[in-house]
Coordinates of C-alpha atoms in Angstrom, one line a residue:
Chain A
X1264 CA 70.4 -10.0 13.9
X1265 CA 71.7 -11.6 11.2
X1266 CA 73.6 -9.2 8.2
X1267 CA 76.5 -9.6 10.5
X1268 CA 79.0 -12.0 8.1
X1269 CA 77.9 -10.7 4.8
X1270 CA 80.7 -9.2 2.6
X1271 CA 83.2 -9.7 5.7
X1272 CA 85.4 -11.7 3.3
X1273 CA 86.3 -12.8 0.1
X1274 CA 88.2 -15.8 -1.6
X1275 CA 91.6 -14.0 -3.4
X1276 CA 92.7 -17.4 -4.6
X1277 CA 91.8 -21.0 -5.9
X1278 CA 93.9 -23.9 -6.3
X1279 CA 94.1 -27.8 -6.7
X1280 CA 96.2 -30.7 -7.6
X1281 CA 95.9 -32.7 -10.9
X1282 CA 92.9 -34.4 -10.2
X1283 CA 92.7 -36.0 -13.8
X1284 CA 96.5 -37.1 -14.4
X1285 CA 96.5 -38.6 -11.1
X1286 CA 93.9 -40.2 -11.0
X1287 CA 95.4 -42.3 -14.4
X1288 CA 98.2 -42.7 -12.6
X1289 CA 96.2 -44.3 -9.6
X1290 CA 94.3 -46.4 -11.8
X1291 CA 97.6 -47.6 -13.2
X1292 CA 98.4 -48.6 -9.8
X1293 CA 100.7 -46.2 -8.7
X1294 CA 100.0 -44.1 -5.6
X1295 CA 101.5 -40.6 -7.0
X1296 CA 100.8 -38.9 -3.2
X1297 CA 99.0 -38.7 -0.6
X1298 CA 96.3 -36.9 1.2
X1299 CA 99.3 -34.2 2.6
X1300 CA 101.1 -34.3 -0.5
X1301 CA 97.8 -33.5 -2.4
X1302 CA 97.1 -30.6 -0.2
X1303 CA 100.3 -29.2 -0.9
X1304 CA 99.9 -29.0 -4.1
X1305 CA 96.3 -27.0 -4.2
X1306 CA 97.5 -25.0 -1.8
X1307 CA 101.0 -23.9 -3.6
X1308 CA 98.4 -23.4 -6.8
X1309 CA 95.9 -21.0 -4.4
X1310 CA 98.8 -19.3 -3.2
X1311 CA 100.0 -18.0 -6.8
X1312 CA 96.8 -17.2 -8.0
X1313 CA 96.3 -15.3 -4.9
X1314 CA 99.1 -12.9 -5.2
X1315 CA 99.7 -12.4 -1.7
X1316 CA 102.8 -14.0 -0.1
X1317 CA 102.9 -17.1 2.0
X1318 CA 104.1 -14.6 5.0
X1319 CA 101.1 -12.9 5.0
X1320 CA 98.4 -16.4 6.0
X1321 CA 97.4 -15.7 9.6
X1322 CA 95.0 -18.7 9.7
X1323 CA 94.9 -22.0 8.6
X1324 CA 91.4 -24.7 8.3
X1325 CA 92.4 -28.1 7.1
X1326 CA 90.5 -30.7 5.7
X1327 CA 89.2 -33.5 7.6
X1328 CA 91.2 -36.1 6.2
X1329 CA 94.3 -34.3 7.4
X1330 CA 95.9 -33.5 10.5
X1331 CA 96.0 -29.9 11.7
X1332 CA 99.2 -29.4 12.5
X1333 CA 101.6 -32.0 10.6
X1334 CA 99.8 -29.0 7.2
X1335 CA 100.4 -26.1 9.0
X1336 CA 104.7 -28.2 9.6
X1337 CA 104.6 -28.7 6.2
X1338 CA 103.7 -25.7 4.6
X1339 CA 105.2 -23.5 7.1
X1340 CA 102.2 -21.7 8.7
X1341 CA 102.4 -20.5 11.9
X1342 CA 99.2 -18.7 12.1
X1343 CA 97.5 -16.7 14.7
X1344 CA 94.5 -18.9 14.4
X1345 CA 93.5 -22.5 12.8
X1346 CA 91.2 -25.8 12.9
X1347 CA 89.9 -28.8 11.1
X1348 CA 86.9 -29.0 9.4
X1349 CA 84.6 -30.0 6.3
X1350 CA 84.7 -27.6 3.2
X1351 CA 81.3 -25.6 4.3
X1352 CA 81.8 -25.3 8.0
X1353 CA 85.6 -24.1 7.0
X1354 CA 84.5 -21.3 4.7
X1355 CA 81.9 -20.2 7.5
X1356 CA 84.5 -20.8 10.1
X1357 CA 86.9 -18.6 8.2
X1358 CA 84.7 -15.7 7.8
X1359 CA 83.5 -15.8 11.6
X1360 CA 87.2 -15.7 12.5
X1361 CA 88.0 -12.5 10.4
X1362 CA 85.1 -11.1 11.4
X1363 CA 86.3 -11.7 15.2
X1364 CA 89.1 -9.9 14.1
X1365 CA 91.2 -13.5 14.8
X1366 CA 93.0 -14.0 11.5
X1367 CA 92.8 -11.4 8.6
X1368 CA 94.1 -14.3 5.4
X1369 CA 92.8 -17.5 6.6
X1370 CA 94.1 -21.0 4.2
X1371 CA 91.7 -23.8 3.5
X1372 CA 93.4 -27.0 3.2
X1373 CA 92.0 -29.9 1.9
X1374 CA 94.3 -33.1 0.4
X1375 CA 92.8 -36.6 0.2
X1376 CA 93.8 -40.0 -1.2
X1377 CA 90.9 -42.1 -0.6
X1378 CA 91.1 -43.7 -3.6
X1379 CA 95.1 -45.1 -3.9
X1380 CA 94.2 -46.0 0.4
X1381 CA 91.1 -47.7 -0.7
X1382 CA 89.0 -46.0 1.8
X1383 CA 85.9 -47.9 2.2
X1384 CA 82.7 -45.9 2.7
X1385 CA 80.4 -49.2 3.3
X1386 CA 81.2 -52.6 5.1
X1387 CA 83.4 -53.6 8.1
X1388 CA 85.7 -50.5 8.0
X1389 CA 82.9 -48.1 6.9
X1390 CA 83.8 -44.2 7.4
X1391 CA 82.6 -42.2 9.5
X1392 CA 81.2 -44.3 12.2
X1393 CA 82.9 -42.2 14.8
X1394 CA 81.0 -39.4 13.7
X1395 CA 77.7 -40.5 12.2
X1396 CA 76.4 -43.8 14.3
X1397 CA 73.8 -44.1 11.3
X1398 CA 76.5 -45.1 9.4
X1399 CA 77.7 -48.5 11.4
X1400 CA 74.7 -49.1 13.8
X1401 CA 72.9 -50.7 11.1
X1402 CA 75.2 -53.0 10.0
X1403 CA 73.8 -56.7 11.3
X1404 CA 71.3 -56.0 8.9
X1405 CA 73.7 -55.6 5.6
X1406 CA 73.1 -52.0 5.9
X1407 CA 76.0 -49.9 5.6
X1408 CA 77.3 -47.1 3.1
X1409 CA 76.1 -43.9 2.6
X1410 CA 74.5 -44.8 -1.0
X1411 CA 72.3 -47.3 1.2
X1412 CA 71.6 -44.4 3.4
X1413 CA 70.3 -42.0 0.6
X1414 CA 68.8 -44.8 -1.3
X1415 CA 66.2 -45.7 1.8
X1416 CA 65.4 -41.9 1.7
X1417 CA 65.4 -42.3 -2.4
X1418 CA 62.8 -45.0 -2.5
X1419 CA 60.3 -43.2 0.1
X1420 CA 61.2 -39.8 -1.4
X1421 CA 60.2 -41.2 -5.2
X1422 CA 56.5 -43.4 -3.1
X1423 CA 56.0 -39.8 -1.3
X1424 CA 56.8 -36.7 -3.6
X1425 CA 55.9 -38.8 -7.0
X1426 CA 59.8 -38.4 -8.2
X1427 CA 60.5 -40.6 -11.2
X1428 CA 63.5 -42.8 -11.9
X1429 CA 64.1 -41.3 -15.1
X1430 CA 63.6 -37.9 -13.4
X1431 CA 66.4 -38.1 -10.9
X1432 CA 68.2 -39.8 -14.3
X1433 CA 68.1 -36.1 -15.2
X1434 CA 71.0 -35.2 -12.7
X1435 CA 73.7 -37.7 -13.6
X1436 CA 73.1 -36.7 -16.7
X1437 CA 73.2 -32.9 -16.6
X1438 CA 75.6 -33.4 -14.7
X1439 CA 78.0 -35.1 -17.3
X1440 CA 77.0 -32.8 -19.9
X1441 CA 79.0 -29.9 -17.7
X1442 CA 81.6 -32.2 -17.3
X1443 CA 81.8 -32.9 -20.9
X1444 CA 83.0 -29.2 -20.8
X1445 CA 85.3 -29.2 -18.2
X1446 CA 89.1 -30.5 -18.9
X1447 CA 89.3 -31.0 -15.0
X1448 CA 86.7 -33.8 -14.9
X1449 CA 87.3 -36.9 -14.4
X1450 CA 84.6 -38.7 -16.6
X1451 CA 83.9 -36.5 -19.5
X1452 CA 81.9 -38.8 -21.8
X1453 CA 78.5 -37.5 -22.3
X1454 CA 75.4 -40.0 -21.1
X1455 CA 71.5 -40.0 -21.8
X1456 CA 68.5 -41.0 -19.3
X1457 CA 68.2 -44.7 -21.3
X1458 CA 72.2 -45.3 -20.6
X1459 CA 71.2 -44.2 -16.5
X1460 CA 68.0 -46.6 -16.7
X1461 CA 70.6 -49.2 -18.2
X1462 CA 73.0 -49.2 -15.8
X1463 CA 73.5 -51.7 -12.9
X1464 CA 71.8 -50.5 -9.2
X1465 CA 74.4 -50.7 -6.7
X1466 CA 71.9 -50.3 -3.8
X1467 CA 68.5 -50.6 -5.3
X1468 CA 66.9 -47.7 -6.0
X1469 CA 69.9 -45.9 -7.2
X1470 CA 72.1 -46.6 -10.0
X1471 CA 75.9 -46.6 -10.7
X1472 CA 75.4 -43.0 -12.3
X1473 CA 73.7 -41.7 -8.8
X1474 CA 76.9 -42.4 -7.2
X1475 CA 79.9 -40.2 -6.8
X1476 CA 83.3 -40.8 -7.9
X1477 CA 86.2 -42.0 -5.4
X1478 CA 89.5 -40.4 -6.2
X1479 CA 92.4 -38.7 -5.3
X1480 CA 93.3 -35.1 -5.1
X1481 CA 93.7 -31.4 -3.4
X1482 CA 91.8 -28.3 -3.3
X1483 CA 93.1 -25.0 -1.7
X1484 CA 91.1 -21.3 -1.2
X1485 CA 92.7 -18.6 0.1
X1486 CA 89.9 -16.1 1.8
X1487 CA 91.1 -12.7 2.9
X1488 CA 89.4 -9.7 4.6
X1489 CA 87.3 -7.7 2.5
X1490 CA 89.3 -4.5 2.3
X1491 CA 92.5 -6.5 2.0
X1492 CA 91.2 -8.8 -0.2
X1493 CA 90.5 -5.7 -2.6
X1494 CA 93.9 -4.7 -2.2
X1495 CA 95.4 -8.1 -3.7
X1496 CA 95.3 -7.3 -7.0
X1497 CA 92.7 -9.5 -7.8
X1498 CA 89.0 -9.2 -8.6
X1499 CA 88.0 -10.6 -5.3
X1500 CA 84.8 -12.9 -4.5
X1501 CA 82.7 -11.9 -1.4
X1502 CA 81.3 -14.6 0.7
X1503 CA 77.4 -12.7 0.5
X1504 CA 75.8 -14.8 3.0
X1505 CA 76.1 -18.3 5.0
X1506 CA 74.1 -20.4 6.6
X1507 CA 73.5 -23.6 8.8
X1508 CA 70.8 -26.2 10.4
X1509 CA 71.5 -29.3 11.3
X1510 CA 68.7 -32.0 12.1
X1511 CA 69.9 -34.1 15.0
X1512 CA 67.1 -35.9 16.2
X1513 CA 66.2 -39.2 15.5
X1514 CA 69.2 -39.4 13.0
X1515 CA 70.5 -42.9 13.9
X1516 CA 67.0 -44.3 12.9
X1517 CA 66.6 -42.1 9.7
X1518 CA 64.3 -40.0 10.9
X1519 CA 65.3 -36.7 9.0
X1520 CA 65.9 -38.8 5.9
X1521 CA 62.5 -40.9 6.0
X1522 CA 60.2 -38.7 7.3
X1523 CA 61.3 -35.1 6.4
X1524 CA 63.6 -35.7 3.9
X1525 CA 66.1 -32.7 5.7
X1526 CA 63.3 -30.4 4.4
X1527 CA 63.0 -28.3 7.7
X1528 CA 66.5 -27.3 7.8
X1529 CA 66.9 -26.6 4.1
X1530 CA 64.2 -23.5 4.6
X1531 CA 65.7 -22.6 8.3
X1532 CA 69.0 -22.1 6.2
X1533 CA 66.8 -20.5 2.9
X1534 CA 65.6 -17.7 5.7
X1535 CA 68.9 -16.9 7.2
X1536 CA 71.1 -16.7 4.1
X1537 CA 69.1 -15.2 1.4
X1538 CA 67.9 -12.5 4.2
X1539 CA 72.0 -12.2 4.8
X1540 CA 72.6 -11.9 1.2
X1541 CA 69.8 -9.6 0.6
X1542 CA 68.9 -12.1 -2.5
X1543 CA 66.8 -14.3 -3.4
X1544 CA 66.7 -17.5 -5.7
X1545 CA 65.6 -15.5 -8.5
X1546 CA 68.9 -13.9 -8.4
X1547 CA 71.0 -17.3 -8.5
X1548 CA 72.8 -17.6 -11.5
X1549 CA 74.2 -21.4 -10.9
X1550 CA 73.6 -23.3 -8.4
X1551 CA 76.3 -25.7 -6.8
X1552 CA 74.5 -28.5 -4.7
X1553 CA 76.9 -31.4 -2.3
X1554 CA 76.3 -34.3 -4.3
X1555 CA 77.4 -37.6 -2.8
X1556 CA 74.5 -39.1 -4.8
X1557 CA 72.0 -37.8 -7.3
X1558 CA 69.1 -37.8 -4.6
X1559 CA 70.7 -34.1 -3.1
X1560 CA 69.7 -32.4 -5.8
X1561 CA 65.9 -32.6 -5.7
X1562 CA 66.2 -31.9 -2.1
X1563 CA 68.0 -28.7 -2.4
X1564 CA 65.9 -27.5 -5.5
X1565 CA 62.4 -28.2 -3.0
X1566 CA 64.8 -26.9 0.2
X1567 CA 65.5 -23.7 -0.9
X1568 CA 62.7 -22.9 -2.7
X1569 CA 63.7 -23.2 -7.0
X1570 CA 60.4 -25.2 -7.3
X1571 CA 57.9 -26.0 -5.2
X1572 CA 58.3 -29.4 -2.4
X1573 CA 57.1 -32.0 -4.7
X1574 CA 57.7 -30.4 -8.1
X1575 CA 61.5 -31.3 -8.4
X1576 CA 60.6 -34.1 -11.0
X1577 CA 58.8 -31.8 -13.2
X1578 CA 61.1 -28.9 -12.8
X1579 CA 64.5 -30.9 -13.3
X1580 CA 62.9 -32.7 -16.7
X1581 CA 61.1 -29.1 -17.5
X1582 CA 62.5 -26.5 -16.9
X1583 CA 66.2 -27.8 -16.6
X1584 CA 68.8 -28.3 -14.4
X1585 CA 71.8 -28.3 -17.2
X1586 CA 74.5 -25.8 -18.9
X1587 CA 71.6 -26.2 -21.9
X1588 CA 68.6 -25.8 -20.3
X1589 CA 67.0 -23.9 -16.8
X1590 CA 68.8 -23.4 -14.0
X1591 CA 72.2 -25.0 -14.2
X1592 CA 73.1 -27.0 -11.2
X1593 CA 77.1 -28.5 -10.6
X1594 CA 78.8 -26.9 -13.6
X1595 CA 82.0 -28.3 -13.4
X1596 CA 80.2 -31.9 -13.2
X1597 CA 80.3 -32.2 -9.9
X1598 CA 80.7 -35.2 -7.5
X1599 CA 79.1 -37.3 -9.8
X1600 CA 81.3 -36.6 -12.9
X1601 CA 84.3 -34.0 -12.4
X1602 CA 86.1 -35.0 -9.1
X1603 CA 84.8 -36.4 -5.1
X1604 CA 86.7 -33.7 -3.5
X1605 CA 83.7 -33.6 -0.7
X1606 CA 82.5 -30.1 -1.4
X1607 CA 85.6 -28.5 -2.1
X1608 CA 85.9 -28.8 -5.4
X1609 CA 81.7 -26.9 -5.2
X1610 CA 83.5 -24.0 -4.2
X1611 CA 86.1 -23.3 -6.6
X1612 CA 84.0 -23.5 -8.9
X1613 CA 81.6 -21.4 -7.9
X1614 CA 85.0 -18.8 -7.4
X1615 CA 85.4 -19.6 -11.2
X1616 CA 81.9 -19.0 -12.2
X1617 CA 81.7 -15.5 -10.7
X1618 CA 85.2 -14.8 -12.0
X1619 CA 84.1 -15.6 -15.7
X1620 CA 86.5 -18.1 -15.4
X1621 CA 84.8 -21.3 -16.3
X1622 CA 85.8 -21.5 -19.9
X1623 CA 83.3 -23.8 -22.0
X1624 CA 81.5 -24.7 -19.1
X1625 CA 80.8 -21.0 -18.4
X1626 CA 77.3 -20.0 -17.2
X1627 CA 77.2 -16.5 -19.1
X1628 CA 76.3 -13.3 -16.9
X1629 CA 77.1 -15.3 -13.8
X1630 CA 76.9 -12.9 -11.0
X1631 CA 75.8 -15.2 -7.8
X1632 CA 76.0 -18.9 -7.3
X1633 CA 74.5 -20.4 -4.3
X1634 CA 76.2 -23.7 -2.6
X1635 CA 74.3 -26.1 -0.5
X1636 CA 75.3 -29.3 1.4
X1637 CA 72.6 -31.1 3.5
X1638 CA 75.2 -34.2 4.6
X1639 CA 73.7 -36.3 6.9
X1640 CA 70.2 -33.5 7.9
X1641 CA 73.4 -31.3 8.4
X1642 CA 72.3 -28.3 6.0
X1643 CA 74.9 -25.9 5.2
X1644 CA 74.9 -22.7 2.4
X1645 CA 77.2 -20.1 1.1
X1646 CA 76.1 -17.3 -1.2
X1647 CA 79.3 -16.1 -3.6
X1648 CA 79.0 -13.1 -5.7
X1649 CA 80.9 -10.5 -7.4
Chain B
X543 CA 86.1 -58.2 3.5
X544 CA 84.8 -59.4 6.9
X545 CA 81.3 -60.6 8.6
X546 CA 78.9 -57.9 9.9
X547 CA 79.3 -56.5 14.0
X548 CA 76.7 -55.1 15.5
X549 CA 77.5 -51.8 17.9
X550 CA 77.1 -53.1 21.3
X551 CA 77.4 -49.8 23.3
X552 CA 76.9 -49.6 26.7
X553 CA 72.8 -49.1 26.8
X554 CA 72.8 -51.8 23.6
X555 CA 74.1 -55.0 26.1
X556 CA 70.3 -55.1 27.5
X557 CA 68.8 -54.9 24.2
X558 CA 71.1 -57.6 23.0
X559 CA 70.7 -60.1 25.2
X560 CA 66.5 -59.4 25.4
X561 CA 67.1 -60.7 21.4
X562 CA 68.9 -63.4 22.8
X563 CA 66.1 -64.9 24.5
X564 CA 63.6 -64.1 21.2
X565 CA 61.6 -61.3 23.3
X566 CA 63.2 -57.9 22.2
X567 CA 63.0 -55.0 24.6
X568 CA 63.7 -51.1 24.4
X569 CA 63.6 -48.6 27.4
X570 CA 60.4 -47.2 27.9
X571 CA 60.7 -43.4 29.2
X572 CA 59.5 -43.6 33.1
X573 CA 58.3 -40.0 32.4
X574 CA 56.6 -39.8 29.2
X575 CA 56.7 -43.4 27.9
X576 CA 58.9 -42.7 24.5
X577 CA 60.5 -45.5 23.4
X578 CA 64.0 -45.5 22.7
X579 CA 66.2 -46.6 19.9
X580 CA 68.8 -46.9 19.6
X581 CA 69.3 -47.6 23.5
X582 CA 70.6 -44.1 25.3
X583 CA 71.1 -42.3 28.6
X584 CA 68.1 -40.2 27.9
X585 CA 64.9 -39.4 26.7
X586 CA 65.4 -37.2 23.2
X587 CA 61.7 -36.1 23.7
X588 CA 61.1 -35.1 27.5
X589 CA 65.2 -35.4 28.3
X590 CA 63.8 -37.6 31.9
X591 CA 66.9 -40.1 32.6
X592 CA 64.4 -42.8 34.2
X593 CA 63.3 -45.9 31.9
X594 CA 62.0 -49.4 32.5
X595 CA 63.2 -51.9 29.8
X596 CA 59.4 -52.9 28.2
X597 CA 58.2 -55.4 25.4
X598 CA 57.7 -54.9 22.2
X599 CA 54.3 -55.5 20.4
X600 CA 56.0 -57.1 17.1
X601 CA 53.5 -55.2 14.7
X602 CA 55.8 -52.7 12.5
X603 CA 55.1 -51.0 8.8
X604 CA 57.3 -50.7 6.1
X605 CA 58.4 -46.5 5.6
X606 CA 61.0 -47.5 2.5
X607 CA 63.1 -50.5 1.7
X608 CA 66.2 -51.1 -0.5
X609 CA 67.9 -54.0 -2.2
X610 CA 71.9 -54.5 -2.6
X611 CA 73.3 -55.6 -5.4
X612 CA 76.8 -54.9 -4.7
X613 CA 78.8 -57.2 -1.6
X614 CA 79.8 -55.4 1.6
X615 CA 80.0 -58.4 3.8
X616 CA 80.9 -61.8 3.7
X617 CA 77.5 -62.7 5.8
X618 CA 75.6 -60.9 3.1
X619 CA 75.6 -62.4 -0.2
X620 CA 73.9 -59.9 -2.6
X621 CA 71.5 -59.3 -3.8
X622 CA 69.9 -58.7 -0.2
X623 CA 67.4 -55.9 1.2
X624 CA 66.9 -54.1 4.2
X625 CA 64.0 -52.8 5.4
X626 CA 63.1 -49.3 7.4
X627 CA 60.1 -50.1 9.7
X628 CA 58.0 -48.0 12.1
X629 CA 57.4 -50.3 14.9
X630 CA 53.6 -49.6 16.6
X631 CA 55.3 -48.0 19.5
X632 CA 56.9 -45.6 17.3
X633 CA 60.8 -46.1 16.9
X634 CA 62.4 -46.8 13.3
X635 CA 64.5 -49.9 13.2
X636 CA 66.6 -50.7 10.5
X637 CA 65.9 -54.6 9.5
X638 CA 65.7 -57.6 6.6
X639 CA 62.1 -59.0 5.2
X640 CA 62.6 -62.5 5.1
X641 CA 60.0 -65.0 3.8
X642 CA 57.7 -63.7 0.8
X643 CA 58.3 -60.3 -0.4
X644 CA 55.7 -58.3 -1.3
X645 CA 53.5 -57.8 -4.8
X646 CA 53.6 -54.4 -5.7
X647 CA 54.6 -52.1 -3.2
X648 CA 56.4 -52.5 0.0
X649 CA 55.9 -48.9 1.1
X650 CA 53.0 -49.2 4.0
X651 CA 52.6 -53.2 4.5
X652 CA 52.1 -54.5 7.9
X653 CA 54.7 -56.6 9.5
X654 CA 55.6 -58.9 12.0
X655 CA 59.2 -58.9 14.2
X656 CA 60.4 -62.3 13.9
X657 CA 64.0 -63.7 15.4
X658 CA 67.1 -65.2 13.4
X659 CA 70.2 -67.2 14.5
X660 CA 72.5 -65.2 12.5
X661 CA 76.7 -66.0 13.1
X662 CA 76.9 -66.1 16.7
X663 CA 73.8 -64.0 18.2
X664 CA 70.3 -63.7 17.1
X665 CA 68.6 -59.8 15.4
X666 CA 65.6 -59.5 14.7
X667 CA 64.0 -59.8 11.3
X668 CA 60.3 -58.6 9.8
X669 CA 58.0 -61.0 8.0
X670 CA 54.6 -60.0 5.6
X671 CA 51.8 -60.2 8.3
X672 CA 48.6 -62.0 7.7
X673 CA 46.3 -59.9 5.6
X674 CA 43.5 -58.9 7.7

């Protein structure tokens, strides 16, 4: 049954804005763009390293921070097929749609300038309400923000499974050692476990270092059908297998997050995308995990199987999540240190990684990286390979 | 920044207004007696559309708990928590421990639903209970 979207398509071409020179320039107060402007950009930069002409884009997926078709006006797409949607759900949707034989060079769009708009993501005008009623229903109570939302699933998590503070300390700061090594990340200075302990909580359990970052910026991937993407000139990148469960019930009153910790639909998607892969974790070379906070990471490491459900502690301050040590998990640095382009900058560099393209933070041999997002109990994961 | 507003939906008014009057209800499933939170059209267990608006027991446990140190609202002056507690008739409500907070750990303590003026309507709140 399943088999059917493996190898139907490939990514031909990456792309994004400037993430670090405007975000200096946002800091400074200016607003250099915004969200369609920033699209724009990654997508002009996916286009040429592509190598296929604009002409030749038969479907279009924006971002959901965008509207559909004021991108497709501006860039000039008419396309024979096209929709919204989050970075995951819009690689999966562009490989069902070539496979439907709907679209044959679908563009991902994504542009967003939450930070020069001062998007909030907790308190009166908290995002996301409209979609997720977790995030607002609670707010009589104080409780808003997402960070709130992964930090009552951090403290039971840490009571339940025996994860330490200065174990989950381990991401931020694995995390900031790839980033160190990346010239696209935004904070680049390296940190230890005492300089996470030290830091202030911003909703208690987790720390300012658990958090992501809030900036501007664009990211663009151009995915083509498999025989034409071997014909772009290009070494292409298949899309091996995807997959997707999403834990619905309960999820206003945190059910999935308090009491399973989105465990059951991390193995549903294990099942269905290694088996469409025909790999395994053992064959994961780097593994790039959705990280709105530090908490994901554990999850996805006990989700898919890399240690086993309880052991995440250990394995992440054993065996290693880092560029220097184990099993290295968000090379580029991630949400929490490169850029908060809500899984989109997770897949480029996974592109990167299997191109050999990473420079210094270059996982060597990489063959397969593995991508997981469990947003909200929604689980979500692509296998890339050469 | 702004005060907090609770989402009064249409199956929340009841709930609202049972707070009101300091004796909190939730619809009890006329076919398999789920309780339902928040309010809805239907049972998520057995999907049966009938319910009965029932009492609530007050006796709750603490599953996790966080504290704020950062301020999201003007009517809630960090550093604050808020409290996830399994009510005895099964629901997960989203609340504040007021009075004496706990030695130790929180996780698994027994505790009370109380009622709060808070702005302009009254929420419920969760106190320790009495140790046994």
């Amino acid at each position: 049954m399943t088999g059917s979207l493996s190898g139907v398509a490939s990514v031909i071409g990456i792309g994004q804005s400037d993430w670090v020179g405007d975000h200096k320039r946002v800091r400074a107060g200016e607003r250099p763009h915004d969200s369609y402007g920033y699209g724009a950009q990654a997508f002009l930069s996916a286009l040429a390293d592509s190598g296929i002409a604009r002409d030749e884009i038969d479907g279009l997926i924006v971002g959901p921070t965008t509207a559909y078709e004021r991108v497709g006006e501006l860039l000039g797409l008419n396309v024979r097929w096209g929709g919204q949607a989050d970075a995951m759900t819009a690689v999966m949707e562009a490989c069902m749609a070539i496979r439907a034989g709907l679209a044959s060079v679908v563009a991902l769009v994504y542009g967003n300038d939450q930070r020069s708009a001062q998007v909030n993501y907790g308190g009166p005008d908290a995002q996301g309400g409209g979609a997720f009623l977790a995030y607002v229903y609670h707010a009589p109570w104080g409780f808003t923000s997402q960070g709130a939302l992964y930090a009552m699933m951090a403290r039971r998590y840490m009571h339940e499974r025996g994860l330490t503070q200065a174990e989950l300390g381990e991401v931020a700061v694995a995390q900031r050692l790839a980033a160190s090594r990346n010239p696209r990340a935004l904070m680049r200075k390296p940190i230890t476990v005492e300089d996470y302990l030290a830091s202030p909580f911003i909703c208690e359990p987790l720390h300012l270092f658990d958090y992501c970052l809030i900036n501007d910026g664009g990211v663009a991937l151009i995915i083509a059908e498999a025989g034409k993407a071997r014909r772009a000139g290009r070494a292409p990148v298949a899309i091996k297998g995807v997959g997707r469960y999403d834990l619905n019930r309960g999820a206003t009153s945190l059910e999935p997050r308090l009491l399973d910790y989105y465990l059951p639909a991390q193995q549903a998607v294990a099942a269905q995308v290694f088996e469409m892969a025909s790999l395994g974790p053992k064959d994961m070379d780097a593994l790039q995990i959705y990280d709105s906070f530090s908490l994901h990471i554990p999850l996805a490491l006990e989700g898919y199987g890399y240690c086993p459900v309880g052991g995440a502690g250990q394995f992440m301050r054993e065996t290693g999540i880092s560029l220097a040590k184990g099993l290295p998990v968000n090379t580029s640095g991630g949400h929490l240190s490169e850029s908060y382009m809500q899984g989109w900058n997770h897949q480029i560099e996974a592109v990167r990684q299997v191109r050999g393209e990473a420079g210094d933070h270059q996982v060597e041999g990489c063959r397969h990286v593995h991508y997981s997002s469990d947003v909200a109990g929604k689980a979500i994961s692509i296998i890339y390979g050469a | 920044m702004a005060n907090s507003q609770p989402v009064v939906a249409l199956y929340d008014a009841p709930m609202w207004e049972s707070l009101s009057r300091e004796r909190m209800q939730l619809q009890s499933c006329g076919h398999c007696g789920t309780l339902r939170y928040p309010p809805g059209p239907i049972c998520t267990t057995c999907t049966s559309l009938d319910y009965r608006w029932t009492d609530l027991s007050g006796g709750g446990e603490i599953l996790s708990w966080v504290r704020f140190h950062r301020a999201y609202f003007d009517d809630h002056p960090p550093p604050y928590n808020a409290v996830a507690v399994r009510l005895d008739e099964g629901p997960i409500v989203v609340s504040n421990l007021i009075g004496p907070e706990p030695e130790g750990e929180w996780i698994g303590r027994r505790v009370s639903l109380v009622y709060r003026r808070h702005l302009d309507r009254t929420q419920h709140a969760f106190m320790l209970s009495e140790q046994p």
